[in-house]
DNA sequence: CGACCATGTCAAGCACACTTTACTTTTTCG
DNA sequence: CGAAAAAGTAAAGTGTGCTTGACATGGTCG
């Protein structure tokens, strides 16, 4: 599952810790999602979309494995 | 997390087993998601949206807890 | 140089997504 | 009504999402 998280975060000038706080998750979780270690849960995906004011579909790309 | 899965499934005339097969999950998983026992993973949410030809946001409603 | 910040990563632990098997209850239909 | 299909539910097991705590690295800046 690819995503544009790092680019979106950079556009907003936020550190991983900043974003983590806004999403109410740990900094390690943001890092893991950005580096592709695992996918967010659906509720977290919704919070991510909300924070960036866009849709889940425009941030995450399921590619083959979904 | 509320969802319109049961209604969408009914519109298509599919049983839980039919949908499960199309989503490549077990019938119990479809049942659990419909009855609100838990939320699907993000990849499964993408497959559900794809099967019904609509967006994740139009099928799932995060409500308060996201 | 030395302190700080951002990022990356590891380990242990808990909760949940999903499985298979199996059984009960409800709905549908001849 | 009676049989079959559909739906609900439960238990036990596996994998992963997310946690805290800790440590290493690289960049920036006084």
PDB file of C-alpha atoms (C1' of nucleotides) in Angstrom:
ATOM      1  CA  UNK A   1       0.000   0.000   0.000  1.00  0.00           C
ATOM      2  CA  UNK A   2       1.678   3.206  -1.184  1.00  0.00           C
ATOM      3  CA  UNK A   3       0.812   6.620   0.233  1.00  0.00           C
ATOM      4  CA  UNK A   4       1.642  10.300  -0.132  1.00  0.00           C
ATOM      5  CA  UNK A   5       1.973  10.915   3.558  1.00  0.00           C
ATOM      6  CA  UNK A   6       5.523  12.192   3.563  1.00  0.00           C
ATOM      7  CA  UNK A   7       4.819  14.684   0.787  1.00  0.00           C
ATOM      8  CA  UNK A   8       1.618  15.929   2.416  1.00  0.00           C
ATOM      9  CA  UNK A   9       3.372  16.297   5.740  1.00  0.00           C
ATOM     10  CA  UNK A  10       6.184  18.252   4.093  1.00  0.00           C
ATOM     11  CA  UNK A  11       3.675  20.583   2.409  1.00  0.00           C
ATOM     12  CA  UNK A  12       2.325  21.425   5.827  1.00  0.00           C
ATOM     13  CA  UNK A  13       5.759  21.787   7.366  1.00  0.00           C
ATOM     14  CA  UNK A  14       5.062  19.245  10.090  1.00  0.00           C
ATOM     15  CA  UNK A  15       7.479  16.846  11.731  1.00  0.00           C
ATOM     16  CA  UNK A  16       6.449  13.231  12.208  1.00  0.00           C
ATOM     17  CA  UNK A  17       5.917  14.104  15.866  1.00  0.00           C
ATOM     18  CA  UNK A  18       3.672  17.041  14.932  1.00  0.00           C
ATOM     19  CA  UNK A  19       1.533  14.875  12.707  1.00  0.00           C
ATOM     20  CA  UNK A  20       1.427  12.079  15.279  1.00  0.00           C
ATOM     21  CA  UNK A  21       0.051  14.493  17.842  1.00  0.00           C
ATOM     22  CA  UNK A  22      -2.662  15.699  15.466  1.00  0.00           C
ATOM     23  CA  UNK A  23      -3.609  12.111  14.683  1.00  0.00           C
ATOM     24  CA  UNK A  24      -3.444  10.988  18.293  1.00  0.00           C
ATOM     25  CA  UNK A  25      -0.990   8.189  17.578  1.00  0.00           C
ATOM     26  CA  UNK A  26       2.666   7.675  18.458  1.00  0.00           C
ATOM     27  CA  UNK A  27       5.506   9.122  16.399  1.00  0.00           C
ATOM     28  CA  UNK A  28       6.639   5.577  15.625  1.00  0.00           C
ATOM     29  CA  UNK A  29       3.262   4.824  14.079  1.00  0.00           C
ATOM     30  CA  UNK A  30       3.531   7.774  11.696  1.00  0.00           C
ATOM     31  CA  UNK A  31       7.052   6.702  10.801  1.00  0.00           C
ATOM     32  CA  UNK A  32       5.996   3.094  10.212  1.00  0.00           C
ATOM     33  CA  UNK A  33       3.165   4.120   7.894  1.00  0.00           C
ATOM     34  CA  UNK A  34       5.382   6.536   5.958  1.00  0.00           C
ATOM     35  CA  UNK A  35       8.103   3.961   5.532  1.00  0.00           C
ATOM     36  CA  UNK A  36       5.586   1.322   4.471  1.00  0.00           C
ATOM     37  CA  UNK A  37       6.072  -1.019   7.400  1.00  0.00           C
ATOM     38  CA  UNK A  38       2.328  -1.446   7.742  1.00  0.00           C
ATOM     39  CA  UNK A  39      -0.998   0.072   6.758  1.00  0.00           C
ATOM     40  CA  UNK A  40      -3.076   2.250   9.082  1.00  0.00           C
ATOM     41  CA  UNK A  41      -6.337   0.963  10.481  1.00  0.00           C
ATOM     42  CA  UNK A  42      -9.471   2.294   8.767  1.00  0.00           C
ATOM     43  CA  UNK A  43     -10.271   4.745  11.591  1.00  0.00           C
ATOM     44  CA  UNK A  44      -6.723   6.099  11.467  1.00  0.00           C
ATOM     45  CA  UNK A  45      -6.936   6.380   7.670  1.00  0.00           C
ATOM     46  CA  UNK A  46     -10.041   8.528   8.139  1.00  0.00           C
ATOM     47  CA  UNK A  47      -8.250  10.764  10.639  1.00  0.00           C
ATOM     48  CA  UNK A  48      -5.299  11.141   8.254  1.00  0.00           C
ATOM     49  CA  UNK A  49      -7.626  12.120   5.424  1.00  0.00           C
ATOM     50  CA  UNK A  50      -9.409  14.585   7.673  1.00  0.00           C
ATOM     51  CA  UNK A  51      -6.164  16.207   8.870  1.00  0.00           C
ATOM     52  CA  UNK A  52      -5.069  16.803   5.281  1.00  0.00           C
ATOM     53  CA  UNK A  53      -8.523  17.769   4.065  1.00  0.00           C
ATOM     54  CA  UNK A  54      -8.614  15.117   1.379  1.00  0.00           C
ATOM     55  CA  UNK A  55     -10.011  11.673   0.702  1.00  0.00           C
ATOM     56  CA  UNK A  56      -8.566   8.330   1.738  1.00  0.00           C
ATOM     57  CA  UNK A  57      -8.469   7.329  -1.923  1.00  0.00           C
ATOM     58  CA  UNK A  58      -6.345  10.341  -2.837  1.00  0.00           C
ATOM     59  CA  UNK A  59      -3.786   9.638  -0.113  1.00  0.00           C
ATOM     60  CA  UNK A  60      -3.529   5.851  -0.205  1.00  0.00           C
ATOM     61  CA  UNK A  61      -2.999   3.673  -3.227  1.00  0.00           C
ATOM     62  CA  UNK A  62      -3.940   0.033  -2.668  1.00  0.00           C
ATOM     63  CA  UNK A  63      -2.138  -1.016  -5.841  1.00  0.00           C
ATOM     64  CA  UNK A  64      -2.167  -4.769  -6.271  1.00  0.00           C
ATOM     65  CA  UNK A  65      -2.636  -6.045  -2.756  1.00  0.00           C
ATOM     66  CA  UNK A  66      -6.164  -4.838  -2.243  1.00  0.00           C
TER      67      UNK A  66
ATOM     68  CA  UNK B   1     -17.821   2.902  12.629  1.00  0.00           C
ATOM     69  CA  UNK B   2     -21.138   2.675  10.794  1.00  0.00           C
ATOM     70  CA  UNK B   3     -21.434   1.346   7.267  1.00  0.00           C
ATOM     71  CA  UNK B   4     -23.980   0.703   4.529  1.00  0.00           C
ATOM     72  CA  UNK B   5     -22.714  -2.751   3.743  1.00  0.00           C
ATOM     73  CA  UNK B   6     -25.953  -4.610   4.380  1.00  0.00           C
ATOM     74  CA  UNK B   7     -27.937  -2.244   2.187  1.00  0.00           C
ATOM     75  CA  UNK B   8     -25.402  -2.365  -0.640  1.00  0.00           C
ATOM     76  CA  UNK B   9     -25.254  -6.124  -0.456  1.00  0.00           C
ATOM     77  CA  UNK B  10     -29.053  -6.321  -0.598  1.00  0.00           C
ATOM     78  CA  UNK B  11     -29.136  -4.033  -3.647  1.00  0.00           C
ATOM     79  CA  UNK B  12     -26.881  -6.496  -5.413  1.00  0.00           C
ATOM     80  CA  UNK B  13     -28.844  -9.522  -4.220  1.00  0.00           C
ATOM     81  CA  UNK B  14     -25.820 -11.156  -2.657  1.00  0.00           C
ATOM     82  CA  UNK B  15     -25.660 -13.325   0.425  1.00  0.00           C
ATOM     83  CA  UNK B  16     -22.933 -12.719   3.002  1.00  0.00           C
ATOM     84  CA  UNK B  17     -21.198 -15.782   1.564  1.00  0.00           C
ATOM     85  CA  UNK B  18     -21.402 -14.366  -1.971  1.00  0.00           C
ATOM     86  CA  UNK B  19     -19.845 -11.098  -0.891  1.00  0.00           C
ATOM     87  CA  UNK B  20     -17.209 -12.863   1.194  1.00  0.00           C
ATOM     88  CA  UNK B  21     -16.121 -14.817  -1.844  1.00  0.00           C
ATOM     89  CA  UNK B  22     -15.841 -11.669  -3.960  1.00  0.00           C
ATOM     90  CA  UNK B  23     -13.814  -9.980  -1.234  1.00  0.00           C
ATOM     91  CA  UNK B  24     -11.652 -13.022  -0.582  1.00  0.00           C
ATOM     92  CA  UNK B  25     -12.475 -13.125   3.113  1.00  0.00           C
ATOM     93  CA  UNK B  26     -14.501 -15.521   5.249  1.00  0.00           C
ATOM     94  CA  UNK B  27     -18.267 -15.278   5.586  1.00  0.00           C
ATOM     95  CA  UNK B  28     -17.797 -14.582   9.300  1.00  0.00           C
ATOM     96  CA  UNK B  29     -15.671 -11.558   8.502  1.00  0.00           C
ATOM     97  CA  UNK B  30     -18.425 -10.063   6.339  1.00  0.00           C
ATOM     98  CA  UNK B  31     -20.920 -10.774   9.080  1.00  0.00           C
ATOM     99  CA  UNK B  32     -18.715  -9.207  11.759  1.00  0.00           C
ATOM    100  CA  UNK B  33     -18.238  -6.026   9.745  1.00  0.00           C
ATOM    101  CA  UNK B  34     -21.964  -5.760   8.960  1.00  0.00           C
ATOM    102  CA  UNK B  35     -22.927  -6.262  12.576  1.00  0.00           C
ATOM    103  CA  UNK B  36     -20.344  -3.760  13.735  1.00  0.00           C
ATOM    104  CA  UNK B  37     -18.162  -6.170  15.679  1.00  0.00           C
ATOM    105  CA  UNK B  38     -15.051  -4.640  14.165  1.00  0.00           C
ATOM    106  CA  UNK B  39     -13.810  -2.451  11.326  1.00  0.00           C
ATOM    107  CA  UNK B  40     -12.212  -3.840   8.178  1.00  0.00           C
ATOM    108  CA  UNK B  41      -8.514  -3.304   7.528  1.00  0.00           C
ATOM    109  CA  UNK B  42      -7.700  -0.531   5.051  1.00  0.00           C
ATOM    110  CA  UNK B  43      -6.917  -2.983   2.209  1.00  0.00           C
ATOM    111  CA  UNK B  44     -10.218  -4.770   2.791  1.00  0.00           C
ATOM    112  CA  UNK B  45     -12.042  -1.426   2.861  1.00  0.00           C
ATOM    113  CA  UNK B  46     -10.546  -0.689  -0.565  1.00  0.00           C
ATOM    114  CA  UNK B  47     -11.725  -4.061  -1.897  1.00  0.00           C
ATOM    115  CA  UNK B  48     -15.211  -3.447  -0.522  1.00  0.00           C
ATOM    116  CA  UNK B  49     -15.352  -0.038  -2.200  1.00  0.00           C
ATOM    117  CA  UNK B  50     -14.127  -1.540  -5.444  1.00  0.00           C
ATOM    118  CA  UNK B  51     -16.697  -4.357  -5.403  1.00  0.00           C
ATOM    119  CA  UNK B  52     -19.519  -1.857  -4.973  1.00  0.00           C
ATOM    120  CA  UNK B  53     -18.046   0.670  -7.368  1.00  0.00           C
ATOM    121  CA  UNK B  54     -18.024   3.465  -4.821  1.00  0.00           C
ATOM    122  CA  UNK B  55     -15.680   5.247  -2.441  1.00  0.00           C
ATOM    123  CA  UNK B  56     -14.643   4.204   1.043  1.00  0.00           C
ATOM    124  CA  UNK B  57     -16.030   7.472   2.348  1.00  0.00           C
ATOM    125  CA  UNK B  58     -19.456   6.807   0.874  1.00  0.00           C
ATOM    126  CA  UNK B  59     -19.672   3.336   2.437  1.00  0.00           C
ATOM    127  CA  UNK B  60     -18.101   3.870   5.852  1.00  0.00           C
ATOM    128  CA  UNK B  61     -18.919   6.585   8.333  1.00  0.00           C
ATOM    129  CA  UNK B  62     -16.256   7.103  10.974  1.00  0.00           C
ATOM    130  CA  UNK B  63     -18.611   9.166  13.098  1.00  0.00           C
ATOM    131  CA  UNK B  64     -17.044  10.178  16.388  1.00  0.00           C
ATOM    132  CA  UNK B  65     -14.368   7.542  16.906  1.00  0.00           C
ATOM    133  CA  UNK B  66     -12.115   8.569  14.046  1.00  0.00           C
TER     134      UNK B  66
ATOM    135  C1'  DC C   1      32.718  21.225  19.388  1.00  0.00           C
ATOM    136  C1'  DG C   2      28.283  20.365  21.880  1.00  0.00           C
ATOM    137  C1'  DA C   3      23.317  20.536  22.322  1.00  0.00           C
ATOM    138  C1'  DC C   4      19.171  19.825  20.026  1.00  0.00           C
ATOM    139  C1'  DC C   5      15.854  18.172  16.659  1.00  0.00           C
ATOM    140  C1'  DA C   6      14.128  14.915  13.225  1.00  0.00           C
ATOM    141  C1'  DT C   7      14.203  10.447  11.677  1.00  0.00           C
ATOM    142  C1'  DG C   8      14.950   5.511  11.773  1.00  0.00           C
ATOM    143  C1'  DT C   9      14.692   1.260  14.130  1.00  0.00           C
ATOM    144  C1'  DC C  10      14.325  -2.530  17.668  1.00  0.00           C
ATOM    145  C1'  DA C  11      11.956  -5.182  21.379  1.00  0.00           C
ATOM    146  C1'  DA C  12       8.161  -6.523  24.225  1.00  0.00           C
ATOM    147  C1'  DG C  13       3.413  -6.331  24.963  1.00  0.00           C
ATOM    148  C1'  DC C  14      -1.700  -5.574  24.142  1.00  0.00           C
ATOM    149  C1'  DA C  15      -5.759  -5.282  21.180  1.00  0.00           C
ATOM    150  C1'  DC C  16      -7.946  -6.293  17.119  1.00  0.00           C
ATOM    151  C1'  DA C  17      -8.532  -8.247  12.147  1.00  0.00           C
ATOM    152  C1'  DC C  18      -9.206 -12.516  10.222  1.00  0.00           C
ATOM    153  C1'  DT C  19      -9.122 -17.608  10.050  1.00  0.00           C
ATOM    154  C1'  DT C  20     -11.332 -22.468  10.540  1.00  0.00           C
ATOM    155  C1'  DT C  21     -14.666 -25.377  12.637  1.00  0.00           C
ATOM    156  C1'  DA C  22     -18.872 -25.956  14.434  1.00  0.00           C
ATOM    157  C1'  DC C  23     -23.295 -25.159  16.219  1.00  0.00           C
ATOM    158  C1'  DT C  24     -27.880 -22.471  16.703  1.00  0.00           C
ATOM    159  C1'  DT C  25     -31.375 -19.351  15.064  1.00  0.00           C
ATOM    160  C1'  DT C  26     -33.858 -16.971  11.568  1.00  0.00           C
ATOM    161  C1'  DT C  27     -35.617 -16.440   6.992  1.00  0.00           C
ATOM    162  C1'  DT C  28     -37.283 -18.052   2.735  1.00  0.00           C
ATOM    163  C1'  DC C  29     -39.954 -20.901  -0.110  1.00  0.00           C
ATOM    164  C1'  DG C  30     -42.105 -25.176  -2.249  1.00  0.00           C
TER     165       DG C  30
ATOM    166  C1'  DC D   1     -45.682 -27.181   7.720  1.00  0.00           C
ATOM    167  C1'  DG D   2     -40.975 -28.755   6.535  1.00  0.00           C
ATOM    168  C1'  DA D   3     -36.554 -28.372   4.359  1.00  0.00           C
ATOM    169  C1'  DA D   4     -32.919 -25.695   2.890  1.00  0.00           C
ATOM    170  C1'  DA D   5     -30.484 -21.412   2.713  1.00  0.00           C
ATOM    171  C1'  DA D   6     -28.953 -17.458   5.178  1.00  0.00           C
ATOM    172  C1'  DA D   7     -27.511 -15.292   9.128  1.00  0.00           C
ATOM    173  C1'  DG D   8     -25.718 -15.146  13.863  1.00  0.00           C
ATOM    174  C1'  DT D   9     -22.438 -16.570  17.167  1.00  0.00           C
ATOM    175  C1'  DA D  10     -18.559 -18.837  19.742  1.00  0.00           C
ATOM    176  C1'  DA D  11     -13.795 -20.612  20.619  1.00  0.00           C
ATOM    177  C1'  DA D  12      -9.098 -20.897  19.599  1.00  0.00           C
ATOM    178  C1'  DG D  13      -5.299 -19.653  16.831  1.00  0.00           C
ATOM    179  C1'  DT D  14      -2.326 -16.455  13.719  1.00  0.00           C
ATOM    180  C1'  DG D  15      -0.749 -12.044  12.128  1.00  0.00           C
ATOM    181  C1'  DT D  16      -0.583  -7.102  12.363  1.00  0.00           C
ATOM    182  C1'  DG D  17      -1.696  -2.270  14.173  1.00  0.00           C
ATOM    183  C1'  DC D  18      -0.252   0.405  17.748  1.00  0.00           C
ATOM    184  C1'  DT D  19       1.892   1.224  22.241  1.00  0.00           C
ATOM    185  C1'  DT D  20       6.012   2.640  25.379  1.00  0.00           C
ATOM    186  C1'  DG D  21      10.837   2.900  26.038  1.00  0.00           C
ATOM    187  C1'  DA D  22      15.196   3.034  24.341  1.00  0.00           C
ATOM    188  C1'  DC D  23      19.034   3.845  21.402  1.00  0.00           C
ATOM    189  C1'  DA D  24      21.602   5.329  16.921  1.00  0.00           C
ATOM    190  C1'  DT D  25      22.169   8.438  13.202  1.00  0.00           C
ATOM    191  C1'  DG D  26      22.405  12.761  10.642  1.00  0.00           C
ATOM    192  C1'  DG D  27      21.537  17.767  10.246  1.00  0.00           C
ATOM    193  C1'  DT D  28      21.406  22.397  12.083  1.00  0.00           C
ATOM    194  C1'  DC D  29      23.061  25.965  14.830  1.00  0.00           C
ATOM    195  C1'  DG D  30      24.864  28.418  18.936  1.00  0.00           C
TER     196       DG D  30
END
